[in-house]
Backbone as JSON, one array per atom type, in Angstrom:
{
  "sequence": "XXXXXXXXXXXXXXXXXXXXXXXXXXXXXXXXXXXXXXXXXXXXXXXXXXXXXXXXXXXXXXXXXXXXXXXXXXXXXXX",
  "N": [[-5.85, -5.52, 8.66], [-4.99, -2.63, 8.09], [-2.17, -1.57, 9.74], [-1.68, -0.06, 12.97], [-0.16, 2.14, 13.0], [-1.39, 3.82, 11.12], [-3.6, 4.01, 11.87], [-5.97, 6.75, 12.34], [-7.57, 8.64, 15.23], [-9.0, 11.09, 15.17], [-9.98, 13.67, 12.22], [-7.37, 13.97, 10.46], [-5.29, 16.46, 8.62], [-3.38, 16.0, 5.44], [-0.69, 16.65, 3.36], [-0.06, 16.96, -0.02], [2.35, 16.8, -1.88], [3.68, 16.94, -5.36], [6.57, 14.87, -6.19], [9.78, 16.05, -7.45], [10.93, 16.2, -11.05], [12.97, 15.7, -11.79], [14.17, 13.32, -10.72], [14.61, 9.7, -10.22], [11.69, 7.72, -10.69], [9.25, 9.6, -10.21], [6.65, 10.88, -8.54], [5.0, 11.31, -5.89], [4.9, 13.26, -2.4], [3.8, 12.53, 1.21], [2.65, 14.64, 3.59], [2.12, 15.16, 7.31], [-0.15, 16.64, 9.52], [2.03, 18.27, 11.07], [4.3, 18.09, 9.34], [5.58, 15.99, 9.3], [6.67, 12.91, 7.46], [4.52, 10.87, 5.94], [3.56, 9.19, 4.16], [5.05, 7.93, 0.58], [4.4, 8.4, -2.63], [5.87, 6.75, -5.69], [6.18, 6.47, -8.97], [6.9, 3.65, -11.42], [8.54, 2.58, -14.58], [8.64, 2.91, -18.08], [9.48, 6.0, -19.36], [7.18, 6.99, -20.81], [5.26, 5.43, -20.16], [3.73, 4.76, -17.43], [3.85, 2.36, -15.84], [3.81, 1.23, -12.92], [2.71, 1.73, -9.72], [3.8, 2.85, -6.25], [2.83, 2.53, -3.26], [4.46, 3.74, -0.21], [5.84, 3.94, 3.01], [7.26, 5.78, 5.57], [9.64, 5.19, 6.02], [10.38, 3.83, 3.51], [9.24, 1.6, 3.08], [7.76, -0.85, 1.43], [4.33, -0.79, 0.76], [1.98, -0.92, -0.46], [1.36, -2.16, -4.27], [0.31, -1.41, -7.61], [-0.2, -1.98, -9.92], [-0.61, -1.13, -13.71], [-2.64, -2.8, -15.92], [-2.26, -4.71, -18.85], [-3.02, -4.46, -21.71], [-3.59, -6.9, -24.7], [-3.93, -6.41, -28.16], [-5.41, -8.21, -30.43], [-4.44, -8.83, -33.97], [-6.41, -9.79, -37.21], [-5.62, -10.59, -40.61], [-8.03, -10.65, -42.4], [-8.7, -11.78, -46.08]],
  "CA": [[-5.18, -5.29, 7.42], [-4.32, -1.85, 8.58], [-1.14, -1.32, 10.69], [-1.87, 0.99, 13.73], [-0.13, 3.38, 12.98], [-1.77, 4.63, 10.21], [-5.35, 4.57, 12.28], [-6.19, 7.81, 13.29], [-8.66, 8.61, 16.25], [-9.92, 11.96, 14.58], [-9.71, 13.65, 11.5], [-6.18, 14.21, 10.1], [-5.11, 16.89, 7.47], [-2.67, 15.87, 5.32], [-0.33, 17.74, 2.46], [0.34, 16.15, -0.98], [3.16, 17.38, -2.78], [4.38, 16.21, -6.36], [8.6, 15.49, -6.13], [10.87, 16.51, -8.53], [10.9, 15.71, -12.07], [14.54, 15.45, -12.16], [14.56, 12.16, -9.92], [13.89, 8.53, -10.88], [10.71, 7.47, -9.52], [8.65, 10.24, -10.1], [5.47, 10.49, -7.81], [4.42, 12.56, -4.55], [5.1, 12.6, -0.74], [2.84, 12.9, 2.1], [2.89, 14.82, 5.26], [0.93, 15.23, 8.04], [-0.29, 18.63, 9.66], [3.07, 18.48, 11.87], [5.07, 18.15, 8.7], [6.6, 14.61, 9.06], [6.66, 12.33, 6.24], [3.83, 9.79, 5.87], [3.75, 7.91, 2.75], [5.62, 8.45, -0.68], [4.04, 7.21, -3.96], [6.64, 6.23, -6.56], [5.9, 5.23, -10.36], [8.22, 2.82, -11.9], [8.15, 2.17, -15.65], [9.39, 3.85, -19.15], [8.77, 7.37, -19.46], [6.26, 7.43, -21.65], [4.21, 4.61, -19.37], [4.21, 4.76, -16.16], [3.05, 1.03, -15.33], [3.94, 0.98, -11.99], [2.31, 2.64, -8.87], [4.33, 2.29, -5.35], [3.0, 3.42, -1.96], [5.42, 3.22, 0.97], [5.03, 4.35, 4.85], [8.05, 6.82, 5.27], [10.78, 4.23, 5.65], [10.46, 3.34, 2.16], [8.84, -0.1, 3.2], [6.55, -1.1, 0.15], [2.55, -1.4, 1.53], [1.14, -1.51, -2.23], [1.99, -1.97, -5.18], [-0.58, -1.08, -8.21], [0.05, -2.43, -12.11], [-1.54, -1.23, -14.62], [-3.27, -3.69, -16.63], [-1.67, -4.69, -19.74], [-4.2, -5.05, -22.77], [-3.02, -7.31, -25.37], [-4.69, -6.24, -29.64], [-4.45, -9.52, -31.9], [-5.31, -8.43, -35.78], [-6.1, -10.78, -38.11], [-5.84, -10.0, -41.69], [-8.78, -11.61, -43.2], [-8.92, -11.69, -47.62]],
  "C": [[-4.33, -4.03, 7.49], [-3.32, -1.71, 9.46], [-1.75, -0.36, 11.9], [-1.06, 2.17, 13.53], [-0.54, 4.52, 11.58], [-3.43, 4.77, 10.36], [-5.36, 5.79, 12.51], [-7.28, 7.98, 14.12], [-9.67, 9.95, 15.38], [-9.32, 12.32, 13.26], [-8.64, 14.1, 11.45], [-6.19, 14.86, 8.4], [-3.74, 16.41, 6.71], [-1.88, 17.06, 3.47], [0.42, 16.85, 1.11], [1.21, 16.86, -1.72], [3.84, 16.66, -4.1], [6.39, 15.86, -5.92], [9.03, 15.9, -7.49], [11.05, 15.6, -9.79], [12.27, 15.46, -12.3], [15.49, 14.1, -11.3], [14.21, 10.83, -10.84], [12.8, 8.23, -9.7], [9.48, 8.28, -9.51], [7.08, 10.03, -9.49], [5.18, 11.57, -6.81], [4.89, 11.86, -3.31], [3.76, 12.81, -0.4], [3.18, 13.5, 3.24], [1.59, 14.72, 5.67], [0.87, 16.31, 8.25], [0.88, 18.28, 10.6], [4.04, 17.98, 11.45], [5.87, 16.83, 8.64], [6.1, 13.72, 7.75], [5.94, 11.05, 6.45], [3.91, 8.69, 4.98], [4.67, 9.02, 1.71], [4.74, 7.34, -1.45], [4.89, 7.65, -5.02], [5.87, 5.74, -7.5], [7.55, 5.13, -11.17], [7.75, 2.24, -13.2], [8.82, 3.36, -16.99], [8.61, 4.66, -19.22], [7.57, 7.7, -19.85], [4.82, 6.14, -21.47], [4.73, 4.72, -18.37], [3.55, 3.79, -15.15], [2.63, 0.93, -13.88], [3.52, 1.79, -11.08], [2.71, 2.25, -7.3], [4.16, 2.68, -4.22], [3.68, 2.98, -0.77], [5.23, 4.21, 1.89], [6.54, 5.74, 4.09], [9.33, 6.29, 5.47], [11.07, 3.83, 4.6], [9.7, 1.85, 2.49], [7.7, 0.19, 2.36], [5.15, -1.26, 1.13], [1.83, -1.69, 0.62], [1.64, -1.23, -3.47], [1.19, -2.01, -6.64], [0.21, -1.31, -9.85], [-0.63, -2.22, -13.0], [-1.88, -2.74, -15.62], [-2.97, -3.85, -18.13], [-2.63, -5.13, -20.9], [-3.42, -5.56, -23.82], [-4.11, -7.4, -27.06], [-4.03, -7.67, -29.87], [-5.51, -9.09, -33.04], [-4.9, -9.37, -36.3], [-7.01, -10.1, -39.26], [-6.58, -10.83, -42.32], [-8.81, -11.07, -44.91], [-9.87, -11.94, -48.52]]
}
C-alpha cells in the first residue's frame, strides 16, 4: 500500500511547518532532516470550513484525500 519511498530503514526526523495564510490552499509542508520537501497537506473548502484535507508526496501527486463528514439536521415542527 506504501510506495518505497516513503519506507524508512531507521528512525527519521521530520519538520512541520504551517504555509502562508496569504495562499489558497492553506495547510503545512514537510521536510526531512536534510531539508527536502516530503509531503504538503493542503485544505480545500470555504473559509470558514475547511472540508477538504489533501496530502501529496512533493510533486504535488495526490496520495489522500480526507472529507469531512457532512451531517445533515431535519426539524420537524410538530403542533
Amino acid at each position: 500500500v506504501v510506495e518505497d519511498g516513503f519506507i524508512y530503514e531507521e528512525e527519521t526526523h521530520f519538520t512541520v511547518l504551517k504555509t502562508s495564510l496569504f495562499f489558497a490552499g492553506d495547510g503545512f509542508t514537510v521536510y526531512d532532516c536534510k531539508g527536502q520537501l516530503v509531503f504538503r497537506v493542503d485544505t480545500y473548502g470555504p473559509d470558514s470550513d475547511k472540508s477538504e484535507f489533501v496530502l501529496m508526496d512533493a510533486s504535488g501527486k495526490c496520495l489522500l484525500t480526507v472529507r469531512r463528514k457532512v451531517r445533515l439536521y431535519f426539524f420537524t415542527n410538530k403542533i
